[in-house]
PDB file of C-alpha atoms in Angstrom:
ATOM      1  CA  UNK A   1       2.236   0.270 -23.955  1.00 43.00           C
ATOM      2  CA  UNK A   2       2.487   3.269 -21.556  1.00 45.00           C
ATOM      3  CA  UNK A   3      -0.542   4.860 -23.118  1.00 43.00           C
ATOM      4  CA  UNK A   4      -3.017   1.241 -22.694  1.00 45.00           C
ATOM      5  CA  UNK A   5      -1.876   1.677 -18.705  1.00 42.00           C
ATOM      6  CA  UNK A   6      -2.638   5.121 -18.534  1.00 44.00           C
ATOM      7  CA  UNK A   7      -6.102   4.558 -20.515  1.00 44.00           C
ATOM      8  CA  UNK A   8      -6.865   1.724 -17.883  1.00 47.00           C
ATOM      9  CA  UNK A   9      -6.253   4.009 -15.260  1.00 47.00           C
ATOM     10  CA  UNK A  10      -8.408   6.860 -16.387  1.00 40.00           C
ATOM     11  CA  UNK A  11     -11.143   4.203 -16.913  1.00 45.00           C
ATOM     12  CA  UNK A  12     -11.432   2.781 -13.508  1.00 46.00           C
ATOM     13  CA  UNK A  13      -9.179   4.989 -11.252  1.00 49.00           C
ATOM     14  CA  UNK A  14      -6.835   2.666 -10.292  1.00 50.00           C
ATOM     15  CA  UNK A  15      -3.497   1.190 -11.601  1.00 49.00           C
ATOM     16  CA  UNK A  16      -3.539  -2.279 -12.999  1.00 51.00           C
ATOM     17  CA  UNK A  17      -1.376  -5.131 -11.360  1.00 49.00           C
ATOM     18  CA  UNK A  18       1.802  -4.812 -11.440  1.00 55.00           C
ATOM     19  CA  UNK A  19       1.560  -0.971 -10.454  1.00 69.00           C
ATOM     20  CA  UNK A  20      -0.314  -1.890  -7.405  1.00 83.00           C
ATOM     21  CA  UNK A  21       1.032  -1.726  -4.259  1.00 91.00           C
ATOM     22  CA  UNK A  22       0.787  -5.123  -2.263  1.00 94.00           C
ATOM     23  CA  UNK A  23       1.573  -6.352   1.410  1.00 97.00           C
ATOM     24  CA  UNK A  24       3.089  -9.570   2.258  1.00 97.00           C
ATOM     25  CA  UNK A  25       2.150  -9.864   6.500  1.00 98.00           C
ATOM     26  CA  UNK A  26       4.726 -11.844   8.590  1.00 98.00           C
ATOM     27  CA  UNK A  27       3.864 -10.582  11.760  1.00 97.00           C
ATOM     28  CA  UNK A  28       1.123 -11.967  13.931  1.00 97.00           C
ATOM     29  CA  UNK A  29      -1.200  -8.642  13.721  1.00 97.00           C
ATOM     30  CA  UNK A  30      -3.068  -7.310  10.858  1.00 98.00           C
ATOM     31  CA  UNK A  31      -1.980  -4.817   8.804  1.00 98.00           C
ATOM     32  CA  UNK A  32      -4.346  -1.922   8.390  1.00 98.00           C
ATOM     33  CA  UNK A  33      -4.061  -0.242   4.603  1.00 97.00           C
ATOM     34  CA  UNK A  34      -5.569   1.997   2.645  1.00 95.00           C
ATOM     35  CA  UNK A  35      -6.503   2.390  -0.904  1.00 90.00           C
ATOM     36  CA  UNK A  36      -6.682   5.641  -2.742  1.00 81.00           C
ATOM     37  CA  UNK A  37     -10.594   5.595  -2.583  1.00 80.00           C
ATOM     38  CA  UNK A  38     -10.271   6.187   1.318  1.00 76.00           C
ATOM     39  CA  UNK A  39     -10.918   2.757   2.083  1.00 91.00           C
ATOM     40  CA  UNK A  40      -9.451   1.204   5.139  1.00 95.00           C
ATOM     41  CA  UNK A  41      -9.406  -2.856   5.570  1.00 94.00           C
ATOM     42  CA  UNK A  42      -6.580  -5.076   6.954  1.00 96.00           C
ATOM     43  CA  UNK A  43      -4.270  -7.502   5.980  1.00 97.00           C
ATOM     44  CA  UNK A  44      -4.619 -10.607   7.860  1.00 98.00           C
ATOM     45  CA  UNK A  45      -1.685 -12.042  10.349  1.00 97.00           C
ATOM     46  CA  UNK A  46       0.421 -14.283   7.642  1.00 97.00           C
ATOM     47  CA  UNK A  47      -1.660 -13.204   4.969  1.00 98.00           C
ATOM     48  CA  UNK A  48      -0.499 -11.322   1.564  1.00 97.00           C
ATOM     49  CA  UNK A  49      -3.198  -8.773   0.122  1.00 94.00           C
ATOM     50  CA  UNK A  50      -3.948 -10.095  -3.260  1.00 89.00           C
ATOM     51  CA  UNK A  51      -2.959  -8.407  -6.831  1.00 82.00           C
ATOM     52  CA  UNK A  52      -6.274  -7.258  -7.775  1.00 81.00           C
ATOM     53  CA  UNK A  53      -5.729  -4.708  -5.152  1.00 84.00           C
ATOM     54  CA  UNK A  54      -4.541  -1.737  -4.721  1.00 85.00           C
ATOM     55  CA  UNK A  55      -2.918  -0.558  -1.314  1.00 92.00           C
ATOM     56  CA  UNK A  56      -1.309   2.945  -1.197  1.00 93.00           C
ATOM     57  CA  UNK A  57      -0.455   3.142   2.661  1.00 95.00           C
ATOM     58  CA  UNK A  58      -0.058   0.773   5.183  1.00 97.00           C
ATOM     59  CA  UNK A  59       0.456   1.328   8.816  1.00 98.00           C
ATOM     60  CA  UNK A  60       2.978  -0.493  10.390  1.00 98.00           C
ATOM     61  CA  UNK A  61       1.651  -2.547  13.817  1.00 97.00           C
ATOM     62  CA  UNK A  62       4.919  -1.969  16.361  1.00 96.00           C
ATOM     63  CA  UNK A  63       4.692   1.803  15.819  1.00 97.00           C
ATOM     64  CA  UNK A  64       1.284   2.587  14.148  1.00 97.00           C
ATOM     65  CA  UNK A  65       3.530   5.096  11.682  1.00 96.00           C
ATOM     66  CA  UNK A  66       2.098   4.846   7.860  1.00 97.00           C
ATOM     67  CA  UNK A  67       3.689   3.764   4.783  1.00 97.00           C
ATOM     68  CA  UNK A  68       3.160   5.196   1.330  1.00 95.00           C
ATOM     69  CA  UNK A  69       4.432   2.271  -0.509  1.00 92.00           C
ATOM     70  CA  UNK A  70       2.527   3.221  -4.117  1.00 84.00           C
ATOM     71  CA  UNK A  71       3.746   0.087  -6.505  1.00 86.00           C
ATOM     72  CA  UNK A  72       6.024  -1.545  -4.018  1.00 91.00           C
ATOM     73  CA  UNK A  73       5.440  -4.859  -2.328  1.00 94.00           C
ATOM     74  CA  UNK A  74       5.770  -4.067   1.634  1.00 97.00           C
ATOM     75  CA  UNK A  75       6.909  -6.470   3.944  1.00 98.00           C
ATOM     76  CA  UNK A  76       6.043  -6.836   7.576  1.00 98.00           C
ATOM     77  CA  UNK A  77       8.554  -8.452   9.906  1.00 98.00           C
ATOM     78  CA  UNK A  78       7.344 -11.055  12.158  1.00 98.00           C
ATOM     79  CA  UNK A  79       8.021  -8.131  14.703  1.00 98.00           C
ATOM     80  CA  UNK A  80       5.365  -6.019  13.588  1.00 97.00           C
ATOM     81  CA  UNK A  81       8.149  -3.391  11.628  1.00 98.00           C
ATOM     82  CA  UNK A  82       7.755  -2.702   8.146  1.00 98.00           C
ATOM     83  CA  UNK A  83      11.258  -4.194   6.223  1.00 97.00           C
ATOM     84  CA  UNK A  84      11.046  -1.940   2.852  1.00 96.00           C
ATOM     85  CA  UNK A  85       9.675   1.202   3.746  1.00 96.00           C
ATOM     86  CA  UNK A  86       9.855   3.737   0.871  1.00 93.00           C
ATOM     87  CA  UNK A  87       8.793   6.560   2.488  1.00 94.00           C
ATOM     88  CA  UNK A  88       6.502   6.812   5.690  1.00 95.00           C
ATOM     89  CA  UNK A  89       3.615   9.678   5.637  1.00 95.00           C
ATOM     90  CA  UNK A  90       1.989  12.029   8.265  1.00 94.00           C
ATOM     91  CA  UNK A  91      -0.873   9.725   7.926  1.00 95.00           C
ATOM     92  CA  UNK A  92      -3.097   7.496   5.295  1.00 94.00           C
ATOM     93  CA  UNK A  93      -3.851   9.419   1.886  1.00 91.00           C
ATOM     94  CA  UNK A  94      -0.886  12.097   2.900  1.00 92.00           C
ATOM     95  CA  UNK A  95       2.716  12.158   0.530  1.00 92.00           C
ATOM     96  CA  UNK A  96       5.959  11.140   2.251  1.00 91.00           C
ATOM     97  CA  UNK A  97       7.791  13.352   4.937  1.00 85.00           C
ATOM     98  CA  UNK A  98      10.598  15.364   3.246  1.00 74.00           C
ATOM     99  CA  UNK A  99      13.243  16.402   5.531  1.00 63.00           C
TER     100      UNK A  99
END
């Protein structure tokens, strides 16, 4: 099985769902994300990104820091603060800060 995912990968660059990273948006701002292409969009207020995509970082709206959630599902407080961080980066398309 771990060979099919990794031969879907190669094939269109991306992880298939369930290895995507999702967002689920409590919080009454969007969510800007970004995908390992370098594209930037947002998640809407109350909105969840859907499974077909893939979101690598997200930055969270009360402090503007950025998540690197890779397969995770995020969660944004109705405050605007991210409730499952993993790890939070330098900035989009960085790796997590090791202290």
């Amino acid at each position: 099985m771990a060979f099919l995912i990794l031969k879907e990968k190669e094939h269109d660059g991306h992880w298939p769902w369930p290895l995507n990273g999702r967002v689920i948006n409590h919080s009454p701002k969007p969510v800007q994300v970004w995908d390992d292409n370098s594209q930037f969009y947002f998640v809407a207020a109350g909105q969840s990104s859907s499974n077909s995509l893939d979101i690598d970082h997200a930055q969270e709206p009360s402090s503007q820091r950025w998540c690197k959630i890779d397969a995770h599902t995020l969660v944004v407080n109705p405050n605007g603060t991210f409730a499952n961080c993993p790890c939070y980066a330098l900035a989009a398309g960085r790796p997590c800060i090791k202290f």
